[in-house]
Amino acid sequence: MALLAEYAYRAVDGKSGGVVKGTLEASGQPAVVAKLRAQGLLPLEVAPVSKTGLNQEIKLIKDSDRRVKLKPLALFSRQLASLINAGLPLMRAIAVLIEQTEDAGLRAAMTSVQADVESGLSFSAALGKYPNAFPPLMVSLVKVGETGGFLGESLNLIAKTYQGDAELRDKLRAASTYPLVVLVIAVVAVLGMVTFIVPVFEGMFASLGGELPLPTQILVNISHNMIWILPLMVVLGVGGWFWWVNNRNTVAVRRVIDPAKLKMPLFGPLMVKLAVARFTRNLSMMLAAGVPLLQALSNVGQAANNWAVEQAVRDVQKSISDGKSFATPLAKAGIFPPMVAQMVSVGEESGTLPDMLETVANLYEQEAKTATEQFASTIEPIMIVMIGVLIGGMVLALYMPMFSIYGELNQG
């Protein structure tokens, strides 16, 4: 990554003739001058802004580690396509978008890309240096567009794809929010009852005498141990979260977690539909742009974001490399529904593989939207029943000694 520095400048505005001041981030003074001229400014003075080494290191870490979400990436691709199709030079279009983008991570990455392009790299090669901001699929399509002379069309395809992915993710997130909130409230309620309410009932039972029923005794024992159970839960929760953040992208974790996601009740079928929709949409887009099938499969596999799907795509690549068909290993993968393999087979035989893949993508995107709505409508009553059983069981356990005492008084 090019190390960026901040430069203060004074320049003459070519339109108004006035002197303007400001700061810019760039890889050097020549890059600052080029940026200013691209904005219609005539540089008078350019000087580095002094910063401590600590500040520079913190800035570098933020720029290199920050990921860009799909919506800002889709908007950026669409805007860049519009500017290029309107006839603006690439460097001028990039400079315009850097000034107006609101996403800090994307702005930092594009500033670095701008400096790299100014130093002689191609646009696709510069994007490829920052995989946190620009996925491999985007880099490959930009490279195809550069080579074929239709960069604007490639960027429009990228924008369409990422906008669709973002909409599906938003629907899934909306469907998952309510159950998660209910689950958190239930956990807090249970912990509150065990910590504060059970001791009150325990004192009352002790004054009445007698032996506590087993469910009530279990609650009392848990309440006695909450002094160490609660801190342990907090430590395990925080430690587990940090471990997950640092290890969730490792192969050892993904090969266990990702296949399990596809087999989960309720959630699994939805994940399969999303994976199929993403795979077929991305592959269709790349084939339509002129990317060779093996290269397209490699990029689509990386974009699948699921280890099981990536392995299935690798098996498909190997089969094609060995001179076999595309559809056969797809059917044997155990992830893709039979209809996908059949549609691919028809597309291979008729020479309309991109169109067939697009048809499958449209179908499964619609099914994914429907499945998301069904997931939301199904999980809510299940969560309510589970919470009702949990809270109701605790309340029943607390009142069982009273029933026993009432029965003894009636017998006496």
CSV table of C-alpha atoms in Angstrom, one decimal:
chain,number,residue,atom,x,y,z
A,1,MET,CA,0.0,0.0,0.0
A,2,ALA,CA,1.3,3.5,-0.9
A,3,LEU,CA,2.0,5.4,2.3
A,4,LEU,CA,-0.1,8.6,2.1
A,5,ALA,CA,0.8,11.9,3.6
A,6,GLU,CA,-1.3,15.1,4.1
A,7,TYR,CA,-0.3,18.2,2.2
A,8,ALA,CA,-1.4,21.8,2.7
A,9,TYR,CA,-1.8,23.8,-0.5
A,10,ARG,CA,-2.7,27.3,-1.8
A,11,ALA,CA,-4.0,27.4,-5.4
A,12,VAL,CA,-5.8,29.7,-7.8
A,13,ASP,CA,-9.3,28.7,-8.8
A,14,GLY,CA,-9.4,28.7,-12.6
A,15,LYS,CA,-13.1,29.7,-12.7
A,16,SER,CA,-13.3,32.5,-10.1
A,17,GLY,CA,-9.6,33.6,-10.1
A,18,GLY,CA,-9.6,33.5,-6.3
A,19,VAL,CA,-7.0,31.9,-4.0
A,20,VAL,CA,-8.2,28.8,-2.2
A,21,LYS,CA,-6.5,26.8,0.6
A,22,GLY,CA,-6.9,23.3,1.9
A,23,THR,CA,-5.3,19.9,2.5
A,24,LEU,CA,-5.1,16.7,0.4
A,25,GLU,CA,-3.8,13.2,1.0
A,26,ALA,CA,-1.4,11.9,-1.6
A,27,SER,CA,1.7,9.8,-2.1
A,28,GLY,CA,3.8,12.9,-2.8
A,29,GLN,CA,3.9,16.5,-4.0
A,30,PRO,CA,3.6,15.7,-7.7
A,31,ALA,CA,0.4,13.7,-6.9
A,32,VAL,CA,-1.0,16.7,-5.1
A,33,VAL,CA,-0.2,19.0,-8.0
A,34,ALA,CA,-1.9,16.5,-10.4
A,35,LYS,CA,-5.0,16.3,-8.2
A,36,LEU,CA,-5.3,20.1,-8.0
A,37,ARG,CA,-5.0,20.5,-11.8
A,38,ALA,CA,-7.6,17.8,-12.3
A,39,GLN,CA,-9.9,19.9,-10.2
A,40,GLY,CA,-9.3,23.1,-12.2
A,41,LEU,CA,-6.9,24.6,-9.7
A,42,LEU,CA,-3.5,26.2,-10.4
A,43,PRO,CA,-1.1,25.3,-7.5
A,44,LEU,CA,0.9,28.1,-5.9
A,45,GLU,CA,2.3,26.3,-2.9
A,46,VAL,CA,2.3,22.7,-1.7
A,47,ALA,CA,3.9,21.7,1.6
A,48,PRO,CA,3.6,18.5,3.8
A,49,VAL,CA,1.6,18.8,7.1
A,50,SER,CA,3.7,17.8,10.0
A,51,LYS,CA,2.3,14.8,11.9
A,52,THR,CA,3.7,12.5,14.6
A,53,GLY,CA,4.7,9.0,13.7
A,54,LEU,CA,1.9,7.7,16.0
A,55,ASN,CA,-0.8,9.6,14.0
A,56,GLN,CA,0.6,8.4,10.7
A,57,GLU,CA,0.6,4.8,11.9
A,58,ILE,CA,-3.0,5.0,13.1
A,59,LYS,CA,-4.1,6.5,9.8
A,60,LEU,CA,-2.3,3.7,7.9
A,61,ILE,CA,-3.9,1.0,9.9
A,62,LYS,CA,-7.4,2.5,9.4
A,63,ASP,CA,-7.0,2.8,5.7
A,64,SER,CA,-5.6,-0.7,5.1
A,65,ASP,CA,-8.0,-2.6,7.5
A,66,ARG,CA,-11.3,-0.8,6.9
A,67,ARG,CA,-13.8,-2.8,4.8
A,68,VAL,CA,-16.3,-1.1,2.4
A,69,LYS,CA,-19.9,-2.1,2.5
A,70,LEU,CA,-21.8,-3.2,-0.6
A,71,LYS,CA,-24.1,-0.2,-0.9
A,72,PRO,CA,-21.3,2.5,-1.0
A,73,LEU,CA,-19.4,0.2,-3.5
A,74,ALA,CA,-22.5,-0.1,-5.7
A,75,LEU,CA,-23.1,3.6,-5.6
A,76,PHE,CA,-19.4,4.4,-6.4
A,77,SER,CA,-19.4,1.9,-9.4
A,78,ARG,CA,-22.6,3.4,-10.8
A,79,GLN,CA,-21.4,7.0,-10.4
A,80,LEU,CA,-18.0,6.2,-11.9
A,81,ALA,CA,-19.7,4.4,-14.9
A,82,SER,CA,-21.8,7.5,-15.5
A,83,LEU,CA,-18.8,9.9,-15.4
A,84,ILE,CA,-16.8,7.7,-17.8
A,85,ASN,CA,-19.7,7.2,-20.2
A,86,ALA,CA,-20.1,10.9,-20.2
A,87,GLY,CA,-16.6,11.3,-21.5
A,88,LEU,CA,-14.6,12.3,-18.4
A,89,PRO,CA,-11.1,11.0,-18.2
A,90,LEU,CA,-10.6,8.3,-15.6
A,91,MET,CA,-8.4,10.4,-13.3
A,92,ARG,CA,-10.8,13.3,-13.3
A,93,ALA,CA,-13.7,11.0,-12.6
A,94,ILE,CA,-11.9,9.4,-9.6
A,95,ALA,CA,-11.0,12.9,-8.2
A,96,VAL,CA,-14.6,14.0,-8.4
A,97,LEU,CA,-15.9,10.8,-6.6
A,98,ILE,CA,-13.2,11.1,-3.9
A,99,GLU,CA,-14.4,14.6,-3.1
A,100,GLN,CA,-18.1,13.6,-2.8
A,101,THR,CA,-18.1,10.1,-1.3
A,102,GLU,CA,-19.3,9.9,2.3
A,103,ASP,CA,-17.8,6.5,3.1
A,104,ALA,CA,-14.5,7.1,4.9
A,105,GLY,CA,-13.0,3.7,4.0
A,106,LEU,CA,-13.9,4.0,0.3
A,107,ARG,CA,-12.5,7.5,0.2
A,108,ALA,CA,-9.2,6.4,1.7
A,109,ALA,CA,-8.9,3.4,-0.6
A,110,MET,CA,-9.7,5.5,-3.7
A,111,THR,CA,-7.2,8.1,-2.7
A,112,SER,CA,-4.6,5.3,-2.6
A,113,VAL,CA,-5.8,4.0,-6.0
A,114,GLN,CA,-5.5,7.4,-7.4
A,115,ALA,CA,-1.9,7.7,-6.3
A,116,ASP,CA,-1.1,4.2,-7.7
A,117,VAL,CA,-2.7,5.0,-11.1
A,118,GLU,CA,-0.7,8.3,-11.2
A,119,SER,CA,2.4,6.3,-10.6
A,120,GLY,CA,1.7,4.1,-13.7
A,121,LEU,CA,-0.4,1.2,-12.6
A,122,SER,CA,-3.6,0.2,-14.5
A,123,PHE,CA,-6.9,0.9,-12.8
A,124,SER,CA,-7.6,-2.8,-12.2
A,125,ALA,CA,-4.1,-3.4,-10.8
A,126,ALA,CA,-4.5,-0.5,-8.4
A,127,LEU,CA,-7.9,-1.8,-7.2
A,128,GLY,CA,-6.4,-5.2,-6.7
A,129,LYS,CA,-3.9,-3.9,-4.2
A,130,TYR,CA,-6.8,-3.1,-1.7
A,131,PRO,CA,-8.9,-6.4,-1.4
A,132,ASN,CA,-10.6,-5.1,1.8
A,133,ALA,CA,-12.3,-2.4,-0.3
A,134,PHE,CA,-12.5,-3.9,-3.7
A,135,PRO,CA,-13.5,-7.6,-4.0
A,136,PRO,CA,-11.8,-9.9,-6.6
A,137,LEU,CA,-15.0,-10.1,-8.6
A,138,MET,CA,-14.9,-6.3,-9.1
A,139,VAL,CA,-11.2,-6.2,-10.0
A,140,SER,CA,-11.7,-9.0,-12.6
A,141,LEU,CA,-14.6,-7.2,-14.3
A,142,VAL,CA,-12.8,-3.9,-14.3
A,143,LYS,CA,-9.8,-5.6,-15.9
A,144,VAL,CA,-12.1,-7.1,-18.6
A,145,GLY,CA,-13.7,-3.7,-19.2
A,146,GLU,CA,-10.3,-2.0,-19.5
A,147,THR,CA,-9.0,-4.6,-22.0
A,148,GLY,CA,-12.2,-4.6,-24.1
A,149,GLY,CA,-12.8,-0.9,-24.0
A,150,PHE,CA,-16.1,-1.0,-22.2
A,151,LEU,CA,-15.1,0.0,-18.7
A,152,GLY,CA,-18.4,1.9,-18.2
A,153,GLU,CA,-20.5,-1.1,-19.0
A,154,SER,CA,-18.4,-3.3,-16.6
A,155,LEU,CA,-18.9,-0.8,-13.8
A,156,ASN,CA,-22.7,-0.8,-14.4
A,157,LEU,CA,-22.7,-4.6,-14.1
A,158,ILE,CA,-20.8,-4.4,-10.9
A,159,ALA,CA,-23.2,-1.8,-9.5
A,160,LYS,CA,-26.2,-3.9,-10.4
A,161,THR,CA,-24.8,-7.0,-8.8
A,162,TYR,CA,-23.7,-5.4,-5.5
A,163,GLN,CA,-27.0,-3.4,-5.2
A,164,GLY,CA,-28.9,-6.7,-5.5
A,165,ASP,CA,-26.6,-8.4,-2.9
A,166,ALA,CA,-27.1,-5.4,-0.6
A,167,GLU,CA,-30.9,-5.6,-0.9
A,168,LEU,CA,-30.9,-9.3,-0.1
A,169,ARG,CA,-28.6,-8.8,2.9
A,170,ASP,CA,-30.9,-6.0,4.2
A,171,LYS,CA,-33.9,-8.2,4.0
A,172,LEU,CA,-32.1,-11.0,5.9
A,173,ARG,CA,-30.8,-8.6,8.5
A,174,ALA,CA,-34.4,-7.2,9.0
A,175,ALA,CA,-35.7,-10.7,9.4
A,176,SER,CA,-33.1,-11.6,12.0
A,177,THR,CA,-33.3,-8.4,14.1
A,178,TYR,CA,-36.6,-9.2,15.9
A,179,PRO,CA,-35.6,-12.7,17.0
A,180,LEU,CA,-32.3,-11.5,18.2
A,181,VAL,CA,-33.8,-8.6,20.2
A,182,VAL,CA,-36.4,-11.0,21.7
A,183,LEU,CA,-33.6,-13.5,22.6
A,184,VAL,CA,-31.5,-10.8,24.3
A,185,ILE,CA,-34.5,-9.6,26.3
A,186,ALA,CA,-35.3,-13.2,27.4
A,187,VAL,CA,-31.7,-13.8,28.5
A,188,VAL,CA,-31.7,-10.5,30.5
A,189,ALA,CA,-35.1,-11.4,32.1
A,190,VAL,CA,-33.9,-14.9,33.1
A,191,LEU,CA,-30.7,-13.5,34.6
A,192,GLY,CA,-32.7,-10.9,36.5
A,193,MET,CA,-35.1,-13.4,37.9
A,194,VAL,CA,-32.3,-15.8,39.0
A,195,THR,CA,-30.3,-12.9,40.5
A,196,PHE,CA,-32.9,-10.8,42.2
A,197,ILE,CA,-36.3,-12.6,42.5
A,198,VAL,CA,-35.2,-16.2,43.4
A,199,PRO,CA,-33.4,-15.0,46.6
A,200,VAL,CA,-36.6,-13.3,47.8
A,201,PHE,CA,-38.6,-16.5,47.3
A,202,GLU,CA,-35.8,-18.5,49.0
A,203,GLY,CA,-36.1,-16.4,52.2
A,204,MET,CA,-39.8,-16.9,52.2
A,205,PHE,CA,-39.5,-20.7,51.7
A,206,ALA,CA,-36.9,-20.9,54.5
A,207,SER,CA,-39.3,-19.2,57.0
A,208,LEU,CA,-42.0,-21.6,56.1
A,209,GLY,CA,-39.8,-24.7,56.5
A,210,GLY,CA,-40.0,-27.9,54.6
A,211,GLU,CA,-38.0,-29.4,51.7
A,212,LEU,CA,-37.9,-27.6,48.4
A,213,PRO,CA,-39.0,-29.5,45.2
A,214,LEU,CA,-36.1,-30.4,42.8
A,215,PRO,CA,-36.9,-27.7,40.2
A,216,THR,CA,-37.0,-25.0,42.9
A,217,GLN,CA,-33.8,-26.3,44.5
A,218,ILE,CA,-32.0,-26.1,41.1
A,219,LEU,CA,-33.1,-22.5,40.7
A,220,VAL,CA,-31.9,-21.7,44.3
A,221,ASN,CA,-28.5,-23.3,43.6
A,222,ILE,CA,-28.1,-21.4,40.4
A,223,SER,CA,-29.0,-18.2,42.3
A,224,HIS,CA,-26.3,-18.9,44.9
A,225,ASN,CA,-23.7,-19.3,42.3
A,226,MET,CA,-24.5,-16.3,40.2
A,227,ILE,CA,-21.7,-14.4,41.9
A,228,TRP,CA,-19.3,-16.3,39.7
A,229,ILE,CA,-21.5,-17.5,36.9
A,230,LEU,CA,-22.4,-14.0,35.7
A,231,PRO,CA,-18.7,-12.8,35.5
A,232,LEU,CA,-17.8,-16.0,33.8
A,233,MET,CA,-20.5,-15.6,31.2
A,234,VAL,CA,-19.3,-12.0,30.5
A,235,VAL,CA,-15.7,-13.1,30.2
A,236,LEU,CA,-16.6,-16.1,27.9
A,237,GLY,CA,-18.8,-13.8,25.8
A,238,VAL,CA,-16.2,-11.1,25.3
A,239,GLY,CA,-13.4,-13.7,24.8
A,240,GLY,CA,-15.6,-15.6,22.3
A,241,TRP,CA,-16.4,-12.5,20.4
A,242,PHE,CA,-12.7,-11.5,20.1
A,243,TRP,CA,-11.8,-15.0,19.0
A,244,TRP,CA,-14.5,-15.1,16.4
A,245,VAL,CA,-13.5,-11.7,14.9
A,246,ASN,CA,-9.8,-12.9,14.6
A,247,ASN,CA,-10.5,-16.4,13.4
A,248,ARG,CA,-13.8,-16.4,11.5
A,249,ASN,CA,-12.0,-16.1,8.1
A,250,THR,CA,-9.4,-18.9,8.7
A,251,VAL,CA,-9.8,-22.1,6.7
A,252,ALA,CA,-10.0,-24.3,9.8
A,253,VAL,CA,-13.0,-22.4,11.1
A,254,ARG,CA,-14.7,-21.9,7.7
A,255,ARG,CA,-14.6,-25.5,6.8
A,256,VAL,CA,-16.7,-26.3,9.9
A,257,ILE,CA,-19.0,-23.3,10.1
A,258,ASP,CA,-19.8,-22.7,6.5
A,259,PRO,CA,-21.2,-26.2,5.7
A,260,ALA,CA,-23.1,-26.1,9.0
A,261,LYS,CA,-24.8,-22.9,7.9
A,262,LEU,CA,-26.3,-24.6,4.8
A,263,LYS,CA,-27.7,-27.4,7.0
A,264,MET,CA,-29.3,-25.4,9.8
A,265,PRO,CA,-33.1,-25.8,10.2
A,266,LEU,CA,-35.1,-22.8,8.7
A,267,PHE,CA,-31.9,-20.8,8.1
A,268,GLY,CA,-30.1,-23.4,6.0
A,269,PRO,CA,-32.5,-23.5,3.0
A,270,LEU,CA,-32.4,-19.7,2.9
A,271,MET,CA,-28.5,-19.7,2.8
A,272,VAL,CA,-28.5,-22.3,0.0
A,273,LYS,CA,-30.8,-20.0,-2.1
A,274,LEU,CA,-28.6,-17.0,-1.4
A,275,ALA,CA,-25.5,-19.0,-2.4
A,276,VAL,CA,-27.0,-20.3,-5.6
A,277,ALA,CA,-28.4,-16.8,-6.6
A,278,ARG,CA,-25.0,-15.2,-5.9
A,279,PHE,CA,-23.0,-17.9,-7.8
A,280,THR,CA,-25.2,-17.9,-10.9
A,281,ARG,CA,-25.6,-14.1,-11.0
A,282,ASN,CA,-21.8,-13.4,-10.7
A,283,LEU,CA,-20.9,-16.2,-13.2
A,284,SER,CA,-23.5,-15.0,-15.7
A,285,MET,CA,-22.2,-11.5,-15.4
A,286,MET,CA,-18.6,-12.5,-16.0
A,287,LEU,CA,-19.3,-14.8,-18.9
A,288,ALA,CA,-21.4,-12.1,-20.5
A,289,ALA,CA,-18.5,-9.7,-20.1
A,290,GLY,CA,-16.2,-12.1,-22.0
A,291,VAL,CA,-14.2,-13.6,-19.1
A,292,PRO,CA,-13.1,-17.2,-19.9
A,293,LEU,CA,-15.1,-19.9,-18.0
A,294,LEU,CA,-12.2,-21.2,-15.8
A,295,GLN,CA,-11.1,-17.7,-14.8
A,296,ALA,CA,-14.7,-16.7,-14.2
A,297,LEU,CA,-15.2,-19.7,-11.9
A,298,SER,CA,-12.1,-18.9,-9.9
A,299,ASN,CA,-13.3,-15.3,-9.2
A,300,VAL,CA,-16.9,-16.5,-8.5
A,301,GLY,CA,-15.6,-19.1,-6.1
A,302,GLN,CA,-13.7,-16.4,-4.1
A,303,ALA,CA,-16.8,-14.2,-4.1
A,304,ALA,CA,-19.1,-17.0,-2.8
A,305,ASN,CA,-18.2,-16.3,0.8
A,306,ASN,CA,-18.9,-19.9,1.8
A,307,TRP,CA,-16.2,-22.6,2.1
A,308,ALA,CA,-18.5,-25.4,0.9
A,309,VAL,CA,-19.5,-23.5,-2.2
A,310,GLU,CA,-15.8,-22.6,-2.9
A,311,GLN,CA,-14.9,-26.3,-2.7
A,312,ALA,CA,-17.7,-27.2,-5.1
A,313,VAL,CA,-16.6,-24.6,-7.6
A,314,ARG,CA,-13.0,-26.0,-7.4
A,315,ASP,CA,-14.3,-29.4,-8.3
A,316,VAL,CA,-16.2,-27.9,-11.2
A,317,GLN,CA,-13.0,-26.2,-12.4
A,318,LYS,CA,-11.0,-29.4,-12.2
A,319,SER,CA,-13.7,-31.3,-14.2
A,320,ILE,CA,-13.6,-28.6,-16.9
A,321,SER,CA,-9.8,-28.7,-16.9
A,322,ASP,CA,-10.0,-32.4,-17.5
A,323,GLY,CA,-12.2,-31.9,-20.5
A,324,LYS,CA,-15.5,-32.9,-18.9
A,325,SER,CA,-18.8,-30.9,-18.8
A,326,PHE,CA,-19.7,-28.1,-16.5
A,327,ALA,CA,-23.1,-29.6,-15.4
A,328,THR,CA,-21.9,-33.0,-14.2
A,329,PRO,CA,-19.7,-31.9,-11.2
A,330,LEU,CA,-22.3,-29.2,-10.4
A,331,ALA,CA,-24.9,-31.9,-9.9
A,332,LYS,CA,-22.6,-34.0,-7.8
A,333,ALA,CA,-21.6,-31.1,-5.5
A,334,GLY,CA,-24.5,-31.7,-3.2
A,335,ILE,CA,-25.1,-28.0,-2.7
A,336,PHE,CA,-26.8,-26.8,-5.9
A,337,PRO,CA,-30.4,-28.0,-6.6
A,338,PRO,CA,-30.9,-30.4,-9.5
A,339,MET,CA,-32.6,-27.6,-11.6
A,340,VAL,CA,-29.4,-25.6,-11.6
A,341,ALA,CA,-27.4,-28.4,-13.2
A,342,GLN,CA,-30.1,-29.1,-15.7
A,343,MET,CA,-30.3,-25.4,-16.7
A,344,VAL,CA,-26.5,-25.3,-17.0
A,345,SER,CA,-26.6,-28.4,-19.2
A,346,VAL,CA,-29.1,-26.8,-21.5
A,347,GLY,CA,-27.1,-23.6,-21.7
A,348,GLU,CA,-23.9,-25.6,-22.6
A,349,GLU,CA,-25.6,-27.5,-25.3
A,350,SER,CA,-27.4,-24.4,-26.8
A,351,GLY,CA,-24.5,-22.0,-26.4
A,352,THR,CA,-26.6,-19.7,-24.1
A,353,LEU,CA,-25.0,-20.4,-20.8
A,354,PRO,CA,-24.9,-16.8,-19.6
A,355,ASP,CA,-28.6,-16.4,-20.3
A,356,MET,CA,-29.5,-19.6,-18.6
A,357,LEU,CA,-27.4,-18.6,-15.5
A,358,GLU,CA,-29.1,-15.2,-15.4
A,359,THR,CA,-32.5,-17.0,-15.5
A,360,VAL,CA,-31.5,-19.2,-12.6
A,361,ALA,CA,-30.2,-16.2,-10.7
A,362,ASN,CA,-33.5,-14.3,-11.2
A,363,LEU,CA,-35.4,-17.3,-10.0
A,364,TYR,CA,-33.4,-18.0,-6.8
A,365,GLU,CA,-33.2,-14.3,-5.9
A,366,GLN,CA,-36.9,-14.2,-5.9
A,367,GLU,CA,-37.1,-17.4,-3.9
A,368,ALA,CA,-34.5,-16.0,-1.5
A,369,LYS,CA,-36.7,-12.9,-0.9
A,370,THR,CA,-39.8,-15.2,-0.3
A,371,ALA,CA,-37.8,-17.5,2.0
A,372,THR,CA,-36.6,-14.4,4.0
A,373,GLU,CA,-40.2,-13.3,4.6
A,374,GLN,CA,-41.2,-16.9,5.6
A,375,PHE,CA,-38.2,-17.1,7.9
A,376,ALA,CA,-39.3,-13.9,9.7
A,377,SER,CA,-42.9,-15.1,10.0
A,378,THR,CA,-41.8,-18.6,11.2
A,379,ILE,CA,-39.1,-17.7,13.7
A,380,GLU,CA,-41.2,-15.1,15.6
A,381,PRO,CA,-43.8,-17.6,17.0
A,382,ILE,CA,-41.1,-20.1,17.7
A,383,MET,CA,-39.1,-17.6,19.8
A,384,ILE,CA,-42.3,-16.5,21.6
A,385,VAL,CA,-43.1,-20.2,22.5
A,386,MET,CA,-39.5,-20.9,23.7
A,387,ILE,CA,-39.4,-17.8,25.9
A,388,GLY,CA,-42.9,-18.6,27.2
A,389,VAL,CA,-41.8,-22.1,28.2
A,390,LEU,CA,-38.6,-20.8,29.8
A,391,ILE,CA,-40.1,-18.0,31.8
A,392,GLY,CA,-43.2,-20.0,32.6
A,393,GLY,CA,-41.1,-23.0,33.8
A,394,MET,CA,-39.2,-20.7,36.2
A,395,VAL,CA,-42.3,-19.2,37.6
A,396,LEU,CA,-43.9,-22.6,38.1
A,397,ALA,CA,-40.7,-23.8,39.9
A,398,LEU,CA,-40.9,-20.8,42.2
A,399,TYR,CA,-44.5,-21.5,43.1
A,400,MET,CA,-44.2,-25.3,43.5
A,401,PRO,CA,-43.3,-25.0,47.2
A,402,MET,CA,-46.4,-23.0,47.8
A,403,PHE,CA,-48.6,-25.7,46.3
A,404,SER,CA,-46.9,-28.2,48.5
A,405,ILE,CA,-47.4,-26.1,51.6
A,406,TYR,CA,-51.0,-25.4,50.7
A,407,GLY,CA,-51.6,-29.2,50.3
A,408,GLU,CA,-50.0,-29.9,53.7
A,409,LEU,CA,-52.2,-27.3,55.4
A,410,ASN,CA,-55.3,-28.8,53.8
A,411,GLN,CA,-54.3,-32.3,55.0
A,412,GLY,CA,-53.7,-30.9,58.5
